[in-house]
Amino acid sequence: WKGKTVITMNSSITSLSLKSAFLFAAITGFQPPPTLFRRRSPGSLVPSLVSVSSPSSSHTLSRLITTRLPMTSSGPFPELTVFDLDACFWDQEMYTLSHIPDESDVILGDLNGRGEGVIGVMSGRSKISLNKGSLIALQSHHDSKYPNMRVCFASSADTPQAERIGRAALKLLEVVPGTTVWDLVVGRDWKGEDINQIGRQPPLSSNKSATHFPILRELTKVRYDRMLFFDDCNWGDHCGMSIVHVPAVY
């Protein structure tokens, strides 16, 4: 890893202290597959993604991804913090659930001393709740304690149904009373644009380092060395896979 500093995290956000959570250097890069190509839609932050297969298209993609991005801000905090969802940001695995929660499924309780709000949502007999560290981190982000930082999600949810359950839960669970995770992350950070990469349906895959992160880099224009990635996987090492796919480019 000559010339690179790569520090990754592969443990549940539950065990992280707030002070240490955002002091890690971020992942510095990911190698994209030759099946993605970016085409920006006029007037939209989010470009459309189409499949490509010809050698010339792959060469164009390679040049696109390996273009060095400028650093847009400096300081001790990342510009982009990316959370995995299942068994990391929250306590459930979406693929094990069947019911898409709605407002009739919310559970009210204390939001870490900030008042009463939605602390859980039911999907059938299972309750989806943010892990404690996740709630603390997002409350601090809500209070703008990490200047110039924004948040998004990268999840390889197994099925379209798991994706729908996950997005529904994000729109119900609250950070502070009256402000949901979706309100904060999509509404405030990205001005209403859903840049989250959730699922593994094309153009995504089960390998975040090959699909989710190259897409996020293109959407956000944030360098890999200015990102912080939280992930927890019991059957693989997504952070380790990301390091393996690091190209010599930011």
PDB file of C-alpha atoms in Angstrom:
ATOM      1  CA  TRP A   1       0.000   0.000   0.000  1.00  0.00           C
ATOM      2  CA  LYS A   2       2.859   2.326  -0.833  1.00  0.00           C
ATOM      3  CA  GLY A   3       1.711   5.905  -1.058  1.00  0.00           C
ATOM      4  CA  LYS A   4      -1.694   5.233   0.482  1.00  0.00           C
ATOM      5  CA  THR A   5      -3.210   5.460   3.930  1.00  0.00           C
ATOM      6  CA  VAL A   6      -6.191   3.166   4.233  1.00  0.00           C
ATOM      7  CA  ILE A   7      -8.077   2.688   7.478  1.00  0.00           C
ATOM      8  CA  THR A   8     -11.349   0.806   7.398  1.00  0.00           C
ATOM      9  CA  MET A   9     -13.920  -0.302   9.911  1.00  0.00           C
ATOM     10  CA  ASN A  10     -15.775  -3.603   9.949  1.00  0.00           C
ATOM     11  CA  SER A  11     -17.554  -3.725  13.293  1.00  0.00           C
ATOM     12  CA  SER A  12     -21.054  -2.791  14.417  1.00  0.00           C
ATOM     13  CA  ILE A  13     -21.663   0.898  14.919  1.00  0.00           C
ATOM     14  CA  THR A  14     -23.116  -0.091  18.300  1.00  0.00           C
ATOM     15  CA  SER A  15     -19.638  -0.474  19.772  1.00  0.00           C
ATOM     16  CA  LEU A  16     -18.259   2.829  18.511  1.00  0.00           C
ATOM     17  CA  SER A  17     -17.814   5.867  20.690  1.00  0.00           C
ATOM     18  CA  LEU A  18     -18.946   9.134  19.156  1.00  0.00           C
ATOM     19  CA  LYS A  19     -15.578  10.836  19.536  1.00  0.00           C
ATOM     20  CA  SER A  20     -13.688   8.073  17.763  1.00  0.00           C
ATOM     21  CA  ALA A  21     -16.279   7.400  15.071  1.00  0.00           C
ATOM     22  CA  PHE A  22     -15.386  10.305  12.809  1.00  0.00           C
ATOM     23  CA  LEU A  23     -11.641  10.481  13.390  1.00  0.00           C
ATOM     24  CA  PHE A  24     -10.784   7.601  11.075  1.00  0.00           C
ATOM     25  CA  ALA A  25      -9.294   8.206   7.673  1.00  0.00           C
ATOM     26  CA  ALA A  26     -11.607   7.055   4.904  1.00  0.00           C
ATOM     27  CA  ILE A  27     -11.341   4.444   2.219  1.00  0.00           C
ATOM     28  CA  THR A  28      -9.257   5.772  -0.644  1.00  0.00           C
ATOM     29  CA  GLY A  29     -10.723   4.042  -3.665  1.00  0.00           C
ATOM     30  CA  PHE A  30     -12.653   1.282  -5.341  1.00  0.00           C
ATOM     31  CA  GLN A  31     -12.251  -0.427  -8.696  1.00  0.00           C
ATOM     32  CA  PRO A  32     -15.476  -0.265 -10.727  1.00  0.00           C
ATOM     33  CA  PRO A  33     -16.694  -3.054 -12.988  1.00  0.00           C
ATOM     34  CA  PRO A  34     -16.757  -2.589 -16.773  1.00  0.00           C
ATOM     35  CA  THR A  35     -20.562  -2.600 -16.787  1.00  0.00           C
ATOM     36  CA  LEU A  36     -21.333   0.904 -15.588  1.00  0.00           C
ATOM     37  CA  PHE A  37     -21.299   4.142 -17.477  1.00  0.00           C
ATOM     38  CA  ARG A  38     -22.398   7.519 -16.230  1.00  0.00           C
ATOM     39  CA  ARG A  39     -24.747   9.754 -18.166  1.00  0.00           C
ATOM     40  CA  ARG A  40     -25.876  12.869 -16.313  1.00  0.00           C
ATOM     41  CA  SER A  41     -29.497  13.827 -16.738  1.00  0.00           C
ATOM     42  CA  PRO A  42     -29.926  17.570 -17.389  1.00  0.00           C
ATOM     43  CA  GLY A  43     -30.782  19.494 -14.231  1.00  0.00           C
ATOM     44  CA  SER A  44     -30.368  16.506 -11.926  1.00  0.00           C
ATOM     45  CA  LEU A  45     -27.761  15.687  -9.317  1.00  0.00           C
ATOM     46  CA  VAL A  46     -28.249  11.981  -9.973  1.00  0.00           C
ATOM     47  CA  PRO A  47     -27.009  10.652 -13.325  1.00  0.00           C
ATOM     48  CA  SER A  48     -28.624   7.691 -14.983  1.00  0.00           C
ATOM     49  CA  LEU A  49     -26.622   4.484 -15.284  1.00  0.00           C
ATOM     50  CA  VAL A  50     -26.632   2.267 -18.336  1.00  0.00           C
ATOM     51  CA  SER A  51     -24.865  -0.974 -19.159  1.00  0.00           C
ATOM     52  CA  VAL A  52     -21.954  -1.023 -21.562  1.00  0.00           C
ATOM     53  CA  SER A  53     -20.062  -3.951 -23.002  1.00  0.00           C
ATOM     54  CA  SER A  54     -17.830  -2.810 -25.845  1.00  0.00           C
ATOM     55  CA  PRO A  55     -14.072  -2.366 -25.306  1.00  0.00           C
ATOM     56  CA  SER A  56     -14.330   1.304 -26.247  1.00  0.00           C
ATOM     57  CA  SER A  57     -17.056   1.861 -23.661  1.00  0.00           C
ATOM     58  CA  SER A  58     -15.032   0.101 -20.977  1.00  0.00           C
ATOM     59  CA  HIS A  59     -12.065   2.273 -21.860  1.00  0.00           C
ATOM     60  CA  THR A  60     -14.237   5.382 -21.516  1.00  0.00           C
ATOM     61  CA  LEU A  61     -15.451   4.200 -18.123  1.00  0.00           C
ATOM     62  CA  SER A  62     -11.896   3.583 -16.974  1.00  0.00           C
ATOM     63  CA  ARG A  63     -10.887   7.099 -17.914  1.00  0.00           C
ATOM     64  CA  LEU A  64     -13.974   8.482 -16.184  1.00  0.00           C
ATOM     65  CA  ILE A  65     -13.394   6.726 -12.878  1.00  0.00           C
ATOM     66  CA  THR A  66      -9.642   7.268 -12.802  1.00  0.00           C
ATOM     67  CA  THR A  67      -9.967  11.034 -13.177  1.00  0.00           C
ATOM     68  CA  ARG A  68      -8.589  12.583 -10.007  1.00  0.00           C
ATOM     69  CA  LEU A  69     -11.142  14.667  -8.124  1.00  0.00           C
ATOM     70  CA  PRO A  70     -10.183  17.881  -6.339  1.00  0.00           C
ATOM     71  CA  MET A  71     -10.442  18.065  -2.556  1.00  0.00           C
ATOM     72  CA  THR A  72     -13.432  20.313  -1.867  1.00  0.00           C
ATOM     73  CA  SER A  73     -12.780  20.824   1.850  1.00  0.00           C
ATOM     74  CA  SER A  74     -10.137  20.170   4.457  1.00  0.00           C
ATOM     75  CA  GLY A  75     -10.256  19.441   8.158  1.00  0.00           C
ATOM     76  CA  PRO A  76     -10.428  16.473  10.516  1.00  0.00           C
ATOM     77  CA  PHE A  77     -13.867  15.240   9.454  1.00  0.00           C
ATOM     78  CA  PRO A  78     -14.855  13.275   6.355  1.00  0.00           C
ATOM     79  CA  GLU A  79     -16.826  14.941   3.590  1.00  0.00           C
ATOM     80  CA  LEU A  80     -18.983  11.841   3.188  1.00  0.00           C
ATOM     81  CA  THR A  81     -19.895   9.227   5.786  1.00  0.00           C
ATOM     82  CA  VAL A  82     -21.379   6.058   4.323  1.00  0.00           C
ATOM     83  CA  PHE A  83     -23.322   3.616   6.487  1.00  0.00           C
ATOM     84  CA  ASP A  84     -24.168   0.038   5.697  1.00  0.00           C
ATOM     85  CA  LEU A  85     -27.709  -0.664   6.906  1.00  0.00           C
ATOM     86  CA  ASP A  86     -28.332  -4.240   8.047  1.00  0.00           C
ATOM     87  CA  ALA A  87     -26.804  -5.275  11.386  1.00  0.00           C
ATOM     88  CA  CYS A  88     -24.779  -2.047  11.328  1.00  0.00           C
ATOM     89  CA  PHE A  89     -26.847   1.133  11.112  1.00  0.00           C
ATOM     90  CA  TRP A  90     -29.789  -0.746  12.569  1.00  0.00           C
ATOM     91  CA  ASP A  91     -30.329  -4.082  14.275  1.00  0.00           C
ATOM     92  CA  GLN A  92     -32.226  -6.133  11.678  1.00  0.00           C
ATOM     93  CA  GLU A  93     -31.452  -7.882   8.395  1.00  0.00           C
ATOM     94  CA  MET A  94     -34.018  -6.682   5.862  1.00  0.00           C
ATOM     95  CA  TYR A  95     -33.987  -9.909   3.836  1.00  0.00           C
ATOM     96  CA  THR A  96     -35.439 -11.759   6.852  1.00  0.00           C
ATOM     97  CA  LEU A  97     -38.481  -9.444   6.983  1.00  0.00           C
ATOM     98  CA  SER A  98     -41.637  -9.493   4.885  1.00  0.00           C
ATOM     99  CA  HIS A  99     -43.803  -6.494   5.787  1.00  0.00           C
ATOM    100  CA  ILE A 100     -43.141  -2.970   4.494  1.00  0.00           C
ATOM    101  CA  PRO A 101     -43.731  -0.758   7.553  1.00  0.00           C
ATOM    102  CA  ASP A 102     -45.935   2.325   7.498  1.00  0.00           C
ATOM    103  CA  GLU A 103     -47.061   4.932  10.020  1.00  0.00           C
ATOM    104  CA  SER A 104     -49.313   2.418  11.766  1.00  0.00           C
ATOM    105  CA  ASP A 105     -46.233   0.351  12.677  1.00  0.00           C
ATOM    106  CA  VAL A 106     -44.231   2.986  14.579  1.00  0.00           C
ATOM    107  CA  ILE A 107     -43.080   2.623  18.185  1.00  0.00           C
ATOM    108  CA  LEU A 108     -42.603   5.794  20.234  1.00  0.00           C
ATOM    109  CA  GLY A 109     -40.000   6.290  22.921  1.00  0.00           C
ATOM    110  CA  ASP A 110     -37.139   8.446  24.173  1.00  0.00           C
ATOM    111  CA  LEU A 111     -34.689   9.616  21.516  1.00  0.00           C
ATOM    112  CA  ASN A 112     -31.526   9.716  23.596  1.00  0.00           C
ATOM    113  CA  GLY A 113     -32.811  12.482  25.847  1.00  0.00           C
ATOM    114  CA  ARG A 114     -34.013  14.669  22.966  1.00  0.00           C
ATOM    115  CA  GLY A 115     -37.706  13.993  23.527  1.00  0.00           C
ATOM    116  CA  GLU A 116     -40.262  11.417  22.408  1.00  0.00           C
ATOM    117  CA  GLY A 117     -40.158  10.214  18.841  1.00  0.00           C
ATOM    118  CA  VAL A 118     -40.139   7.143  16.639  1.00  0.00           C
ATOM    119  CA  ILE A 119     -37.531   4.760  18.056  1.00  0.00           C
ATOM    120  CA  GLY A 120     -38.681   1.662  16.188  1.00  0.00           C
ATOM    121  CA  VAL A 121     -40.928   0.335  13.435  1.00  0.00           C
ATOM    122  CA  MET A 122     -42.500  -3.079  13.236  1.00  0.00           C
ATOM    123  CA  SER A 123     -42.143  -5.344  10.218  1.00  0.00           C
ATOM    124  CA  GLY A 124     -44.421  -8.205  11.084  1.00  0.00           C
ATOM    125  CA  ARG A 125     -43.243  -9.416  14.499  1.00  0.00           C
ATOM    126  CA  SER A 126     -39.763  -7.863  14.164  1.00  0.00           C
ATOM    127  CA  LYS A 127     -38.841  -4.399  15.392  1.00  0.00           C
ATOM    128  CA  ILE A 128     -36.350  -2.321  13.386  1.00  0.00           C
ATOM    129  CA  SER A 129     -34.383   0.125  15.552  1.00  0.00           C
ATOM    130  CA  LEU A 130     -31.279   2.224  15.055  1.00  0.00           C
ATOM    131  CA  ASN A 131     -28.251   1.010  16.945  1.00  0.00           C
ATOM    132  CA  LYS A 132     -27.303   3.388  19.756  1.00  0.00           C
ATOM    133  CA  GLY A 133     -24.111   4.642  18.110  1.00  0.00           C
ATOM    134  CA  SER A 134     -25.979   5.339  14.885  1.00  0.00           C
ATOM    135  CA  LEU A 135     -28.525   7.498  16.679  1.00  0.00           C
ATOM    136  CA  ILE A 136     -25.817   9.421  18.550  1.00  0.00           C
ATOM    137  CA  ALA A 137     -23.854   9.975  15.339  1.00  0.00           C
ATOM    138  CA  LEU A 138     -26.884  11.237  13.407  1.00  0.00           C
ATOM    139  CA  GLN A 139     -27.995  13.485  16.244  1.00  0.00           C
ATOM    140  CA  SER A 140     -24.549  15.097  16.253  1.00  0.00           C
ATOM    141  CA  HIS A 141     -24.758  15.413  12.471  1.00  0.00           C
ATOM    142  CA  HIS A 142     -28.197  16.987  12.859  1.00  0.00           C
ATOM    143  CA  ASP A 143     -26.613  19.532  15.209  1.00  0.00           C
ATOM    144  CA  SER A 144     -23.934  20.315  12.575  1.00  0.00           C
ATOM    145  CA  LYS A 145     -21.037  19.208  14.786  1.00  0.00           C
ATOM    146  CA  TYR A 146     -19.117  17.922  11.751  1.00  0.00           C
ATOM    147  CA  PRO A 147     -18.778  20.841   9.299  1.00  0.00           C
ATOM    148  CA  ASN A 148     -19.013  20.089   5.557  1.00  0.00           C
ATOM    149  CA  MET A 149     -19.906  16.435   6.190  1.00  0.00           C
ATOM    150  CA  ARG A 150     -22.839  14.689   4.527  1.00  0.00           C
ATOM    151  CA  VAL A 151     -24.242  11.170   5.010  1.00  0.00           C
ATOM    152  CA  CYS A 152     -25.589   8.449   2.748  1.00  0.00           C
ATOM    153  CA  PHE A 153     -26.168   4.686   2.737  1.00  0.00           C
ATOM    154  CA  ALA A 154     -24.646   1.779   0.827  1.00  0.00           C
ATOM    155  CA  SER A 155     -26.426  -1.528   1.345  1.00  0.00           C
ATOM    156  CA  SER A 156     -26.387  -4.742  -0.660  1.00  0.00           C
ATOM    157  CA  ALA A 157     -29.939  -5.662   0.377  1.00  0.00           C
ATOM    158  CA  ASP A 158     -30.708  -9.066  -1.090  1.00  0.00           C
ATOM    159  CA  THR A 159     -34.109  -8.534  -2.701  1.00  0.00           C
ATOM    160  CA  PRO A 160     -36.296  -5.723  -4.057  1.00  0.00           C
ATOM    161  CA  GLN A 161     -38.607  -6.333  -1.095  1.00  0.00           C
ATOM    162  CA  ALA A 162     -35.683  -5.866   1.314  1.00  0.00           C
ATOM    163  CA  GLU A 163     -34.874  -2.573  -0.437  1.00  0.00           C
ATOM    164  CA  ARG A 164     -38.454  -1.357  -0.033  1.00  0.00           C
ATOM    165  CA  ILE A 165     -38.534  -2.307   3.643  1.00  0.00           C
ATOM    166  CA  GLY A 166     -35.245  -0.505   4.225  1.00  0.00           C
ATOM    167  CA  ARG A 167     -36.305   2.710   2.532  1.00  0.00           C
ATOM    168  CA  ALA A 168     -39.653   2.663   4.341  1.00  0.00           C
ATOM    169  CA  ALA A 169     -37.885   2.298   7.706  1.00  0.00           C
ATOM    170  CA  LEU A 170     -35.551   5.224   6.908  1.00  0.00           C
ATOM    171  CA  LYS A 171     -38.608   7.385   6.247  1.00  0.00           C
ATOM    172  CA  LEU A 172     -40.167   6.500   9.631  1.00  0.00           C
ATOM    173  CA  LEU A 173     -37.333   6.230  12.180  1.00  0.00           C
ATOM    174  CA  GLU A 174     -36.530   9.575  13.784  1.00  0.00           C
ATOM    175  CA  VAL A 175     -33.231  11.237  14.713  1.00  0.00           C
ATOM    176  CA  VAL A 176     -34.860  13.939  16.821  1.00  0.00           C
ATOM    177  CA  PRO A 177     -38.609  14.404  17.303  1.00  0.00           C
ATOM    178  CA  GLY A 178     -40.187  15.352  13.995  1.00  0.00           C
ATOM    179  CA  THR A 179     -37.089  14.688  11.874  1.00  0.00           C
ATOM    180  CA  THR A 180     -36.686  11.261  10.289  1.00  0.00           C
ATOM    181  CA  VAL A 181     -33.454   9.737   9.041  1.00  0.00           C
ATOM    182  CA  TRP A 182     -34.727  10.350   5.497  1.00  0.00           C
ATOM    183  CA  ASP A 183     -35.486  14.003   6.288  1.00  0.00           C
ATOM    184  CA  LEU A 184     -31.935  14.554   7.528  1.00  0.00           C
ATOM    185  CA  VAL A 185     -29.961  12.534   4.997  1.00  0.00           C
ATOM    186  CA  VAL A 186     -31.961  12.921   1.797  1.00  0.00           C
ATOM    187  CA  GLY A 187     -33.843  16.115   2.582  1.00  0.00           C
ATOM    188  CA  ARG A 188     -31.133  18.239   4.194  1.00  0.00           C
ATOM    189  CA  ASP A 189     -27.849  16.718   3.015  1.00  0.00           C
ATOM    190  CA  TRP A 190     -28.854  16.099  -0.617  1.00  0.00           C
ATOM    191  CA  LYS A 191     -31.677  18.601  -1.099  1.00  0.00           C
ATOM    192  CA  GLY A 192     -34.258  15.902  -1.746  1.00  0.00           C
ATOM    193  CA  GLU A 193     -32.192  13.734  -4.133  1.00  0.00           C
ATOM    194  CA  ASP A 194     -32.002  10.049  -3.186  1.00  0.00           C
ATOM    195  CA  ILE A 195     -28.371   9.196  -3.893  1.00  0.00           C
ATOM    196  CA  ASN A 196     -28.382   6.169  -1.560  1.00  0.00           C
ATOM    197  CA  GLN A 197     -27.205   2.936  -3.141  1.00  0.00           C
ATOM    198  CA  ILE A 198     -29.432   0.238  -1.652  1.00  0.00           C
ATOM    199  CA  GLY A 199     -29.777  -3.272  -3.048  1.00  0.00           C
ATOM    200  CA  ARG A 200     -28.014  -5.497  -5.541  1.00  0.00           C
ATOM    201  CA  GLN A 201     -30.255  -5.192  -8.588  1.00  0.00           C
ATOM    202  CA  PRO A 202     -28.402  -3.929 -11.711  1.00  0.00           C
ATOM    203  CA  PRO A 203     -26.487  -1.698 -11.955  1.00  0.00           C
ATOM    204  CA  LEU A 204     -25.696  -2.593  -8.317  1.00  0.00           C
ATOM    205  CA  SER A 205     -24.306  -5.940  -7.172  1.00  0.00           C
ATOM    206  CA  SER A 206     -23.409  -7.760  -3.959  1.00  0.00           C
ATOM    207  CA  ASN A 207     -19.914  -6.230  -4.169  1.00  0.00           C
ATOM    208  CA  LYS A 208     -20.112  -2.643  -2.908  1.00  0.00           C
ATOM    209  CA  SER A 209     -16.518  -1.914  -3.841  1.00  0.00           C
ATOM    210  CA  ALA A 210     -17.321  -2.718  -7.472  1.00  0.00           C
ATOM    211  CA  THR A 211     -20.636  -0.902  -7.826  1.00  0.00           C
ATOM    212  CA  HIS A 212     -21.987   1.097  -4.878  1.00  0.00           C
ATOM    213  CA  PHE A 213     -18.882   3.162  -4.189  1.00  0.00           C
ATOM    214  CA  PRO A 214     -17.883   4.030  -7.763  1.00  0.00           C
ATOM    215  CA  ILE A 215     -21.452   5.264  -8.259  1.00  0.00           C
ATOM    216  CA  LEU A 216     -21.356   7.276  -5.035  1.00  0.00           C
ATOM    217  CA  ARG A 217     -18.045   8.814  -6.025  1.00  0.00           C
ATOM    218  CA  GLU A 218     -19.514   9.976  -9.320  1.00  0.00           C
ATOM    219  CA  LEU A 219     -22.739  11.262  -7.774  1.00  0.00           C
ATOM    220  CA  THR A 220     -21.154  13.142  -4.887  1.00  0.00           C
ATOM    221  CA  LYS A 221     -17.799  14.125  -6.412  1.00  0.00           C
ATOM    222  CA  VAL A 222     -16.220  13.248  -3.066  1.00  0.00           C
ATOM    223  CA  ARG A 223     -12.761  11.680  -3.186  1.00  0.00           C
ATOM    224  CA  TYR A 224     -12.363   8.233  -1.663  1.00  0.00           C
ATOM    225  CA  ASP A 225      -9.816   9.544   0.815  1.00  0.00           C
ATOM    226  CA  ARG A 226     -12.479  11.953   2.147  1.00  0.00           C
ATOM    227  CA  MET A 227     -15.045   9.193   2.787  1.00  0.00           C
ATOM    228  CA  LEU A 228     -15.689   7.218   5.959  1.00  0.00           C
ATOM    229  CA  PHE A 229     -17.311   3.789   5.579  1.00  0.00           C
ATOM    230  CA  PHE A 230     -19.048   1.826   8.362  1.00  0.00           C
ATOM    231  CA  ASP A 231     -19.890  -1.777   7.546  1.00  0.00           C
ATOM    232  CA  ASP A 232     -20.570  -5.014   9.356  1.00  0.00           C
ATOM    233  CA  CYS A 233     -20.877  -8.320   7.533  1.00  0.00           C
ATOM    234  CA  ASN A 234     -20.902 -11.734   9.202  1.00  0.00           C
ATOM    235  CA  TRP A 235     -19.984 -13.705   6.059  1.00  0.00           C
ATOM    236  CA  GLY A 236     -17.462 -11.432   4.365  1.00  0.00           C
ATOM    237  CA  ASP A 237     -15.319  -8.341   4.790  1.00  0.00           C
ATOM    238  CA  HIS A 238     -16.704  -5.493   2.694  1.00  0.00           C
ATOM    239  CA  CYS A 239     -14.089  -3.098   4.018  1.00  0.00           C
ATOM    240  CA  GLY A 240     -11.339  -5.563   3.157  1.00  0.00           C
ATOM    241  CA  MET A 241     -12.810  -6.092  -0.308  1.00  0.00           C
ATOM    242  CA  SER A 242     -12.740  -2.351  -0.804  1.00  0.00           C
ATOM    243  CA  ILE A 243      -9.034  -2.209   0.003  1.00  0.00           C
ATOM    244  CA  VAL A 244      -8.317  -5.000  -2.489  1.00  0.00           C
ATOM    245  CA  HIS A 245     -10.014  -2.955  -5.216  1.00  0.00           C
ATOM    246  CA  VAL A 246      -8.262   0.324  -4.431  1.00  0.00           C
ATOM    247  CA  PRO A 247      -6.886   1.959  -7.589  1.00  0.00           C
ATOM    248  CA  ALA A 248      -4.170   4.598  -7.476  1.00  0.00           C
ATOM    249  CA  VAL A 249      -6.666   7.426  -7.802  1.00  0.00           C
ATOM    250  CA  TYR A 250      -8.768   9.597  -5.518  1.00  0.00           C
TER     251      TYR A 250
END
